[in-house]
Amino acid sequence: MPSFKLSEMAKKRAFEIAFVGLKPGVHEFSYEIDDQFFAEKGAIDISNVKASVKLFLEKHVGFMLLKFDIGGTAESNCDRCGNPLNLNLWDEFRVLVKLVDNPEEMNGSEEDPDVFYISRTESHIDVSNWIYEFVLLSIPLQRVCPPDAEGKSQCNLEALEKLREMEAKQIENNAKALWKDLDKFKEN
Ligand SMILES: [Zn+2]
């Protein structure tokens, strides 16, 4: 299907910025990121990603400052009870891109993760990996049901009770197995 291929190519190109043709100063780009983008980059335990990314590219002679503003929403599950959760994405990240003669060598020895080197002969820069990484980093680490207005946990009590039962059984089984091993040890 040629139309599909064309749109795929267009998408790929959208993440490649032809910075060489940009005037010095700030340029704004925006991206809407969905599940498909994440599926192509590798699976993760969130779904329904609707991230909007604003990229401000500040062009200078010999270097560029990239600021990524991440916003939007995603869905996941509560780490405690497993209930579905709506997550708000919010964060910003900066990358300094320097144009040098030996980018591979420089990238190999650079310890600052926010500094990246590209060749002086480069005309395009692909920002898709940064966008992927930064959207992931903007997802809250703690994923639990938020408390209600009175500060009470809104976790699914039934599910929590089941989990506790399963844990208790697990402990009981482990203890039984341990005694069995001890008995065997005594028999020998
Ligand atoms: Zn919960």
PDB file of C-alpha atoms and ligand atoms in Angstrom, residues 78 81 145 155-156, ligand 1:
ATOM      1  CA  CYS A  78      -2.253   1.142  40.319  1.00  0.00           C
ATOM      2  CA  CYS A  81      -4.496  -2.707  43.732  1.00  0.00           C
ATOM      3  CA  CYS A 145      -4.731   5.518  43.272  1.00  0.00           C
ATOM      4  CA  CYS A 155      -7.650   1.641  46.115  1.00  0.00           C
ATOM      5  CA  ASN A 156      -9.841  -1.311  45.261  1.00  0.00           C
TER       6      ASN A 156
HETATM    7 ZN    ZN B   1      -5.077   1.419  43.909  1.00  0.00          ZN
END
